[in-house]
Amino acid sequence: METPKAQYIGEIKVPGTDLIIPCAVLDDGTRLLSDRGVTKALGGKRGGSHWRRKKEGADGAALPVDLSAKNLQPFITKDLAHALENPIEYRARKGGAIANGLEAGLLPKVCDVWLKARDAGALLPQQQHIALSADILMRGLAQIGIVALVDEATGYQEVRSKTALQQLLAIYLSEERLQWAKTFPDEFYRQLFRLKGWNYDLISSRKPRVVGKITNQIVYERLPKGVLEKLRELNPVVDKKTFRRAAKHHQHLSVDVGQEDLKNFLLQEIALMRASTSWANFEQNLDRAFPSEEPPIDLIQTSDIK
């Protein structure tokens, strides 16, 4: 079987450190981190004890050098061990040497092994610095963000297949429109009106049309990229005079993924609203916590709302 060649290559610069890990994306979309690069980032090295274990076929000998020590074995799950014992071979460049790669999502799990061993007091003095490096890596690379970092570093994010978006939408959106249920709490609108300086009427269900535009800006645009566009397609405007839609956008979100994600997001956003002293302050806090994929909409001309 021919060794796969990386279609995109790059380097991840770990935030807050001077650590650099080479990475790549294969033609099937597999995101890889250089095995050697991970070992170097953790501060490990191939010493005599590692080669002795390999020669003797001892437990853990087939694992990467940074996890082959006997005292680490109790903290490595079977699934992780299997993945690490079978690294993915690839060529970073045409005609280049064959390199070993680890799937990007394994890095946080590798770091976690060291942190659990440290917490259990199982590390040797000469291993403590690796646990410290693992701690730094875990802080610098969030588990959810590691794949995105590889895509950004290699340039793969610019040419990601449309299939990936369709797979996301398939689990994020509901095939059939859900029956109406109150998803946006009253507190969301109470805080929105407070920050805008508008009078809030809890009894009235009618809200200014601009509130819908604001909701798109501060909520739906913060959901995974492509979701709002698809929602607009599934839930088109039915009255061009009032811009009324047939349903609420959230009625088209799937119950187990889309709806839950939206509810969790709203709880966090309401907390940001409560902590903000003005609309401008809230926008700063929101952009810092949940950057939008799209440029902000100018909604300043709404002073006539009382």
mmCIF file of C-alpha atoms in Angstrom:
data_model
loop_
_atom_site.group_PDB
_atom_site.id
_atom_site.type_symbol
_atom_site.label_atom_id
_atom_site.label_comp_id
_atom_site.label_asym_id
_atom_site.label_seq_id
_atom_site.Cartn_x
_atom_site.Cartn_y
_atom_site.Cartn_z
ATOM 1 C CA MET A 1 0.000 0.000 0.000
ATOM 2 C CA GLU A 2 1.414 3.360 -1.025
ATOM 3 C CA THR A 3 2.301 5.718 1.792
ATOM 4 C CA PRO A 4 -0.127 8.669 1.752
ATOM 5 C CA LYS A 5 1.273 12.119 1.047
ATOM 6 C CA ALA A 6 0.184 15.116 3.055
ATOM 7 C CA GLN A 7 -1.936 17.454 0.949
ATOM 8 C CA TYR A 8 -1.465 20.342 3.357
ATOM 9 C CA ILE A 9 1.322 20.928 5.866
ATOM 10 C CA GLY A 10 2.002 23.555 8.490
ATOM 11 C CA GLU A 11 3.106 24.241 12.048
ATOM 12 C CA ILE A 12 1.014 24.879 15.142
ATOM 13 C CA LYS A 13 2.377 27.555 17.429
ATOM 14 C CA VAL A 14 1.033 26.732 20.878
ATOM 15 C CA PRO A 15 -0.517 29.914 22.367
ATOM 16 C CA GLY A 16 1.447 31.428 25.222
ATOM 17 C CA THR A 17 4.561 29.322 24.552
ATOM 18 C CA ASP A 18 7.422 29.005 22.085
ATOM 19 C CA LEU A 19 6.414 25.414 21.267
ATOM 20 C CA ILE A 20 5.899 24.454 17.630
ATOM 21 C CA ILE A 21 4.357 21.184 16.426
ATOM 22 C CA PRO A 22 4.472 20.239 12.716
ATOM 23 C CA CYS A 23 1.087 19.127 11.415
ATOM 24 C CA ALA A 24 -0.492 17.888 8.206
ATOM 25 C CA VAL A 25 -3.779 16.988 6.543
ATOM 26 C CA LEU A 26 -3.995 13.878 4.353
ATOM 27 C CA ASP A 27 -6.088 13.637 1.207
ATOM 28 C CA ASP A 28 -8.875 11.888 3.154
ATOM 29 C CA GLY A 29 -9.105 14.774 5.624
ATOM 30 C CA THR A 30 -7.192 13.064 8.448
ATOM 31 C CA ARG A 31 -5.472 15.685 10.610
ATOM 32 C CA LEU A 32 -2.062 14.611 11.888
ATOM 33 C CA LEU A 33 0.527 15.873 14.308
ATOM 34 C CA SER A 34 4.144 14.853 13.873
ATOM 35 C CA ASP A 35 4.994 12.073 16.343
ATOM 36 C CA ARG A 36 8.498 13.494 16.697
ATOM 37 C CA GLY A 37 7.069 17.002 17.099
ATOM 38 C CA VAL A 38 4.745 15.924 19.926
ATOM 39 C CA THR A 39 7.619 14.163 21.713
ATOM 40 C CA LYS A 40 9.771 17.284 21.399
ATOM 41 C CA ALA A 41 6.956 19.559 22.622
ATOM 42 C CA LEU A 42 6.538 17.373 25.695
ATOM 43 C CA GLY A 43 10.263 17.461 26.373
ATOM 44 C CA GLY A 44 10.752 13.727 25.888
ATOM 45 C CA LYS A 45 13.679 12.049 24.172
ATOM 46 C CA ARG A 46 14.611 8.586 22.971
ATOM 47 C CA GLY A 47 16.954 7.476 25.742
ATOM 48 C CA GLY A 48 18.598 4.127 26.387
ATOM 49 C CA SER A 49 15.763 2.834 28.573
ATOM 50 C CA HIS A 50 13.276 3.301 25.725
ATOM 51 C CA TRP A 51 15.377 1.352 23.220
ATOM 52 C CA ARG A 52 16.008 -1.353 25.808
ATOM 53 C CA ARG A 53 12.263 -1.806 26.311
ATOM 54 C CA LYS A 54 11.744 -2.039 22.557
ATOM 55 C CA LYS A 55 14.479 -4.655 22.231
ATOM 56 C CA GLU A 56 13.063 -6.731 25.088
ATOM 57 C CA GLY A 57 9.486 -6.365 23.892
ATOM 58 C CA ALA A 58 8.400 -5.123 27.304
ATOM 59 C CA ASP A 59 4.922 -3.762 28.032
ATOM 60 C CA GLY A 60 4.475 -0.337 26.445
ATOM 61 C CA ALA A 61 7.512 -0.753 24.204
ATOM 62 C CA ALA A 62 5.452 -0.156 21.059
ATOM 63 C CA LEU A 63 4.140 3.150 22.390
ATOM 64 C CA PRO A 64 5.713 6.509 21.506
ATOM 65 C CA VAL A 65 8.773 7.275 23.615
ATOM 66 C CA ASP A 66 6.925 9.821 25.730
ATOM 67 C CA LEU A 67 4.461 7.162 26.935
ATOM 68 C CA SER A 68 6.487 3.957 26.916
ATOM 69 C CA ALA A 69 7.611 4.076 30.559
ATOM 70 C CA LYS A 70 6.232 1.269 32.721
ATOM 71 C CA ASN A 71 4.870 3.579 35.427
ATOM 72 C CA LEU A 72 2.581 5.274 32.863
ATOM 73 C CA GLN A 73 0.826 2.103 31.690
ATOM 74 C CA PRO A 74 -1.998 2.169 34.306
ATOM 75 C CA PHE A 75 -3.068 5.586 33.012
ATOM 76 C CA ILE A 76 -3.303 4.661 29.313
ATOM 77 C CA THR A 77 -6.648 3.329 28.077
ATOM 78 C CA LYS A 78 -6.775 0.388 25.673
ATOM 79 C CA ASP A 79 -8.189 2.559 22.895
ATOM 80 C CA LEU A 80 -5.457 5.160 23.300
ATOM 81 C CA ALA A 81 -2.756 2.492 23.468
ATOM 82 C CA HIS A 82 -4.039 0.878 20.266
ATOM 83 C CA ALA A 83 -4.051 4.216 18.435
ATOM 84 C CA LEU A 84 -0.573 5.141 19.651
ATOM 85 C CA GLU A 85 0.880 1.726 18.824
ATOM 86 C CA ASN A 86 -0.324 2.145 15.244
ATOM 87 C CA PRO A 87 0.854 5.585 14.121
ATOM 88 C CA ILE A 88 -0.092 6.753 10.636
ATOM 89 C CA GLU A 89 2.812 6.786 8.201
ATOM 90 C CA TYR A 90 2.856 9.626 5.682
ATOM 91 C CA ARG A 91 5.166 11.731 3.545
ATOM 92 C CA ALA A 92 5.151 15.433 4.241
ATOM 93 C CA ARG A 93 6.581 16.166 0.809
ATOM 94 C CA LYS A 94 6.904 14.302 -2.488
ATOM 95 C CA GLY A 95 9.942 12.093 -2.310
ATOM 96 C CA GLY A 96 10.464 12.965 1.336
ATOM 97 C CA ALA A 97 11.158 10.552 4.138
ATOM 98 C CA ILE A 98 8.322 8.638 5.747
ATOM 99 C CA ALA A 99 7.166 10.192 9.019
ATOM 100 C CA ASN A 100 4.922 8.922 11.794
ATOM 101 C CA GLY A 101 1.854 10.955 12.622
ATOM 102 C CA LEU A 102 -0.670 10.950 15.451
ATOM 103 C CA GLU A 103 -4.282 11.911 14.851
ATOM 104 C CA ALA A 104 -4.637 15.465 16.131
ATOM 105 C CA GLY A 105 -7.412 14.586 18.562
ATOM 106 C CA LEU A 106 -5.085 12.260 20.485
ATOM 107 C CA LEU A 107 -2.846 15.032 21.804
ATOM 108 C CA PRO A 108 -5.114 16.104 24.683
ATOM 109 C CA LYS A 109 -5.491 12.427 25.663
ATOM 110 C CA VAL A 110 -1.711 11.964 25.652
ATOM 111 C CA CYS A 111 -1.315 15.028 27.877
ATOM 112 C CA ASP A 112 -4.033 13.725 30.167
ATOM 113 C CA VAL A 113 -2.032 10.540 30.797
ATOM 114 C CA TRP A 114 0.825 12.609 32.215
ATOM 115 C CA LEU A 115 -1.492 14.786 34.296
ATOM 116 C CA LYS A 116 -3.282 11.791 35.805
ATOM 117 C CA ALA A 117 0.042 10.109 36.598
ATOM 118 C CA ARG A 118 1.282 13.307 38.240
ATOM 119 C CA ASP A 119 -1.893 13.674 40.303
ATOM 120 C CA ALA A 120 -1.535 10.057 41.430
ATOM 121 C CA GLY A 121 2.081 10.665 42.515
ATOM 122 C CA ALA A 122 3.301 8.008 40.082
ATOM 123 C CA LEU A 123 5.926 10.048 38.250
ATOM 124 C CA LEU A 124 9.673 9.774 38.724
ATOM 125 C CA PRO A 125 11.638 12.975 39.416
ATOM 126 C CA GLN A 126 13.061 12.954 35.870
ATOM 127 C CA GLN A 127 9.527 12.818 34.436
ATOM 128 C CA GLN A 128 8.110 15.837 36.237
ATOM 129 C CA HIS A 129 9.156 18.277 33.512
ATOM 130 C CA ILE A 130 7.141 16.315 30.931
ATOM 131 C CA ALA A 131 4.018 16.568 33.092
ATOM 132 C CA LEU A 132 4.597 20.313 33.290
ATOM 133 C CA SER A 133 4.867 20.489 29.489
ATOM 134 C CA ALA A 134 1.659 18.442 29.200
ATOM 135 C CA ASP A 135 -0.086 20.897 31.510
ATOM 136 C CA ILE A 136 1.084 23.821 29.366
ATOM 137 C CA LEU A 137 -0.063 22.096 26.193
ATOM 138 C CA MET A 138 -3.480 21.337 27.676
ATOM 139 C CA ARG A 139 -3.910 24.964 28.620
ATOM 140 C CA GLY A 140 -2.737 26.208 25.235
ATOM 141 C CA LEU A 141 -4.691 23.770 23.091
ATOM 142 C CA ALA A 142 -8.332 23.237 24.002
ATOM 143 C CA GLN A 143 -9.533 19.712 23.174
ATOM 144 C CA ILE A 144 -12.260 21.017 20.901
ATOM 145 C CA GLY A 145 -9.957 23.447 19.080
ATOM 146 C CA ILE A 146 -7.077 21.159 18.103
ATOM 147 C CA VAL A 147 -8.597 20.121 14.748
ATOM 148 C CA ALA A 148 -9.363 23.753 13.894
ATOM 149 C CA LEU A 149 -5.772 24.717 14.727
ATOM 150 C CA VAL A 150 -4.470 22.069 12.318
ATOM 151 C CA ASP A 151 -6.822 23.333 9.592
ATOM 152 C CA GLU A 152 -5.659 26.918 10.147
ATOM 153 C CA ALA A 153 -1.964 26.053 10.255
ATOM 154 C CA THR A 154 -2.071 23.974 7.063
ATOM 155 C CA GLY A 155 -4.488 26.172 5.104
ATOM 156 C CA TYR A 156 -6.921 23.268 4.845
ATOM 157 C CA GLN A 157 -9.743 25.370 6.299
ATOM 158 C CA GLU A 158 -9.951 27.297 3.021
ATOM 159 C CA VAL A 159 -10.674 24.198 0.950
ATOM 160 C CA ARG A 160 -12.556 21.992 3.402
ATOM 161 C CA SER A 161 -15.000 19.840 1.456
ATOM 162 C CA LYS A 162 -18.660 20.739 1.348
ATOM 163 C CA THR A 163 -19.302 17.229 2.631
ATOM 164 C CA ALA A 164 -18.045 18.274 6.064
ATOM 165 C CA LEU A 165 -20.615 21.078 6.189
ATOM 166 C CA GLN A 166 -23.388 18.769 5.051
ATOM 167 C CA GLN A 167 -22.473 16.264 7.767
ATOM 168 C CA LEU A 168 -22.658 19.027 10.352
ATOM 169 C CA LEU A 169 -26.015 20.251 9.102
ATOM 170 C CA ALA A 170 -27.364 16.712 9.058
ATOM 171 C CA ILE A 171 -26.928 16.359 12.825
ATOM 172 C CA TYR A 172 -27.542 20.001 13.684
ATOM 173 C CA LEU A 173 -30.845 20.556 11.898
ATOM 174 C CA SER A 174 -34.167 18.778 12.233
ATOM 175 C CA GLU A 175 -35.676 17.099 9.155
ATOM 176 C CA GLU A 176 -39.131 18.164 10.254
ATOM 177 C CA ARG A 177 -40.033 21.454 11.851
ATOM 178 C CA LEU A 178 -40.470 21.065 15.596
ATOM 179 C CA GLN A 179 -43.637 22.155 17.311
ATOM 180 C CA TRP A 180 -43.359 25.559 18.938
ATOM 181 C CA ALA A 181 -41.714 25.604 22.309
ATOM 182 C CA LYS A 182 -40.399 28.574 24.247
ATOM 183 C CA THR A 183 -36.660 28.364 23.666
ATOM 184 C CA PHE A 184 -35.633 31.979 24.240
ATOM 185 C CA PRO A 185 -36.186 32.817 27.938
ATOM 186 C CA ASP A 186 -37.885 36.073 28.928
ATOM 187 C CA GLU A 187 -34.629 37.010 30.635
ATOM 188 C CA PHE A 188 -32.869 37.090 27.261
ATOM 189 C CA TYR A 189 -35.214 39.801 25.982
ATOM 190 C CA ARG A 190 -35.300 41.606 29.338
ATOM 191 C CA GLN A 191 -31.528 41.971 29.274
ATOM 192 C CA LEU A 192 -31.464 42.853 25.557
ATOM 193 C CA PHE A 193 -33.961 45.685 26.092
ATOM 194 C CA ARG A 194 -32.084 46.875 29.208
ATOM 195 C CA LEU A 195 -28.795 47.116 27.346
ATOM 196 C CA LYS A 196 -30.472 48.897 24.445
ATOM 197 C CA GLY A 197 -32.237 51.321 26.783
ATOM 198 C CA TRP A 198 -35.711 50.251 25.644
ATOM 199 C CA ASN A 199 -38.824 49.716 27.742
ATOM 200 C CA TYR A 200 -39.575 46.013 28.181
ATOM 201 C CA ASP A 201 -43.169 44.749 28.317
ATOM 202 C CA LEU A 202 -43.277 41.208 29.678
ATOM 203 C CA ILE A 203 -46.953 40.780 28.783
ATOM 204 C CA SER A 204 -46.678 41.698 25.103
ATOM 205 C CA SER A 205 -45.352 38.979 22.796
ATOM 206 C CA ARG A 206 -44.818 41.430 19.939
ATOM 207 C CA LYS A 207 -41.314 42.788 19.576
ATOM 208 C CA PRO A 208 -39.817 45.309 17.152
ATOM 209 C CA ARG A 209 -38.644 43.784 13.874
ATOM 210 C CA VAL A 210 -35.094 44.891 14.614
ATOM 211 C CA VAL A 211 -35.010 42.422 17.514
ATOM 212 C CA GLY A 212 -35.024 39.601 14.976
ATOM 213 C CA LYS A 213 -31.999 41.107 13.234
ATOM 214 C CA ILE A 214 -30.208 41.525 16.551
ATOM 215 C CA THR A 215 -31.006 37.914 17.463
ATOM 216 C CA ASN A 216 -29.420 36.740 14.213
ATOM 217 C CA GLN A 217 -26.331 38.821 14.961
ATOM 218 C CA ILE A 218 -25.770 37.841 18.584
ATOM 219 C CA VAL A 219 -27.126 34.280 18.527
ATOM 220 C CA TYR A 220 -27.498 32.487 15.191
ATOM 221 C CA GLU A 221 -24.324 33.927 13.670
ATOM 222 C CA ARG A 222 -22.432 32.490 16.658
ATOM 223 C CA LEU A 223 -23.593 28.948 15.892
ATOM 224 C CA PRO A 224 -21.384 26.767 13.653
ATOM 225 C CA LYS A 225 -20.684 28.393 10.303
ATOM 226 C CA GLY A 226 -23.282 27.448 7.688
ATOM 227 C CA VAL A 227 -26.139 26.833 10.123
ATOM 228 C CA LEU A 228 -27.777 30.273 9.797
ATOM 229 C CA GLU A 229 -27.552 30.140 6.006
ATOM 230 C CA LYS A 230 -29.293 26.761 5.996
ATOM 231 C CA LEU A 231 -31.930 27.959 8.469
ATOM 232 C CA ARG A 232 -32.763 30.858 6.159
ATOM 233 C CA GLU A 233 -33.165 28.359 3.347
ATOM 234 C CA LEU A 234 -35.396 26.045 5.399
ATOM 235 C CA ASN A 235 -37.377 28.898 6.935
ATOM 236 C CA PRO A 236 -37.803 31.553 4.219
ATOM 237 C CA VAL A 237 -39.627 34.883 4.542
ATOM 238 C CA VAL A 238 -43.307 34.376 3.659
ATOM 239 C CA ASP A 239 -44.413 38.005 3.939
ATOM 240 C CA LYS A 240 -42.123 40.510 2.243
ATOM 241 C CA LYS A 241 -43.914 43.469 3.844
ATOM 242 C CA THR A 242 -43.453 42.338 7.430
ATOM 243 C CA PHE A 243 -40.500 39.975 6.768
ATOM 244 C CA ARG A 244 -42.427 37.321 8.694
ATOM 245 C CA ARG A 245 -41.194 33.733 8.424
ATOM 246 C CA ALA A 246 -43.313 30.584 8.566
ATOM 247 C CA ALA A 247 -41.677 29.486 11.830
ATOM 248 C CA LYS A 248 -39.000 30.358 14.351
ATOM 249 C CA HIS A 249 -35.466 29.468 13.265
ATOM 250 C CA HIS A 250 -34.922 27.342 16.362
ATOM 251 C CA GLN A 251 -37.852 25.099 15.403
ATOM 252 C CA HIS A 252 -35.656 23.692 12.628
ATOM 253 C CA LEU A 253 -32.817 22.692 14.955
ATOM 254 C CA SER A 254 -32.485 19.027 15.916
ATOM 255 C CA VAL A 255 -33.562 18.133 19.447
ATOM 256 C CA ASP A 256 -30.437 16.275 20.545
ATOM 257 C CA VAL A 257 -27.773 18.579 19.077
ATOM 258 C CA GLY A 258 -29.029 21.863 17.659
ATOM 259 C CA GLN A 259 -31.628 22.650 20.333
ATOM 260 C CA GLU A 260 -29.327 21.683 23.198
ATOM 261 C CA ASP A 261 -26.435 23.709 21.797
ATOM 262 C CA LEU A 262 -28.680 26.751 21.402
ATOM 263 C CA LYS A 263 -30.052 26.485 24.951
ATOM 264 C CA ASN A 264 -26.565 26.137 26.430
ATOM 265 C CA PHE A 265 -25.359 29.092 24.400
ATOM 266 C CA LEU A 266 -28.274 31.275 25.528
ATOM 267 C CA LEU A 267 -27.516 30.560 29.185
ATOM 268 C CA GLN A 268 -23.931 31.720 28.674
ATOM 269 C CA GLU A 269 -25.024 34.749 26.681
ATOM 270 C CA ILE A 270 -27.547 35.840 29.312
ATOM 271 C CA ALA A 271 -24.757 35.697 31.888
ATOM 272 C CA LEU A 272 -22.670 37.989 29.672
ATOM 273 C CA MET A 273 -25.635 40.344 29.312
ATOM 274 C CA ARG A 274 -26.120 40.563 33.065
ATOM 275 C CA ALA A 275 -22.439 41.340 33.541
ATOM 276 C CA SER A 276 -22.439 44.082 30.877
ATOM 277 C CA THR A 277 -23.110 47.736 31.649
ATOM 278 C CA SER A 278 -24.017 48.846 28.120
ATOM 279 C CA TRP A 279 -24.717 47.430 24.678
ATOM 280 C CA ALA A 280 -21.219 48.352 23.505
ATOM 281 C CA ASN A 281 -19.749 46.622 26.562
ATOM 282 C CA PHE A 282 -21.850 43.525 25.871
ATOM 283 C CA GLU A 283 -20.716 43.385 22.221
ATOM 284 C CA GLN A 284 -17.083 43.516 23.346
ATOM 285 C CA ASN A 285 -17.651 40.710 25.845
ATOM 286 C CA LEU A 286 -19.572 38.635 23.291
ATOM 287 C CA ASP A 287 -16.959 39.030 20.559
ATOM 288 C CA ARG A 288 -14.266 38.035 23.017
ATOM 289 C CA ALA A 289 -16.148 34.954 24.214
ATOM 290 C CA PHE A 290 -17.879 33.895 20.976
ATOM 291 C CA PRO A 291 -16.310 35.463 17.847
ATOM 292 C CA SER A 292 -18.715 35.764 14.942
ATOM 293 C CA GLU A 293 -17.848 34.388 11.503
ATOM 294 C CA GLU A 294 -19.596 37.349 9.853
ATOM 295 C CA PRO A 295 -18.997 41.113 10.147
ATOM 296 C CA PRO A 296 -21.315 42.837 12.660
ATOM 297 C CA ILE A 297 -24.554 44.319 11.390
ATOM 298 C CA ASP A 298 -25.031 48.040 11.962
ATOM 299 C CA LEU A 299 -28.085 48.211 14.205
ATOM 300 C CA ILE A 300 -27.422 51.632 15.710
ATOM 301 C CA GLN A 301 -30.364 53.365 13.999
ATOM 302 C CA THR A 302 -32.979 52.049 16.415
ATOM 303 C CA SER A 303 -33.280 54.983 18.823
ATOM 304 C CA ASP A 304 -36.961 55.443 17.904
ATOM 305 C CA ILE A 305 -37.859 52.282 19.853
ATOM 306 C CA LYS A 306 -39.215 53.170 23.313
#
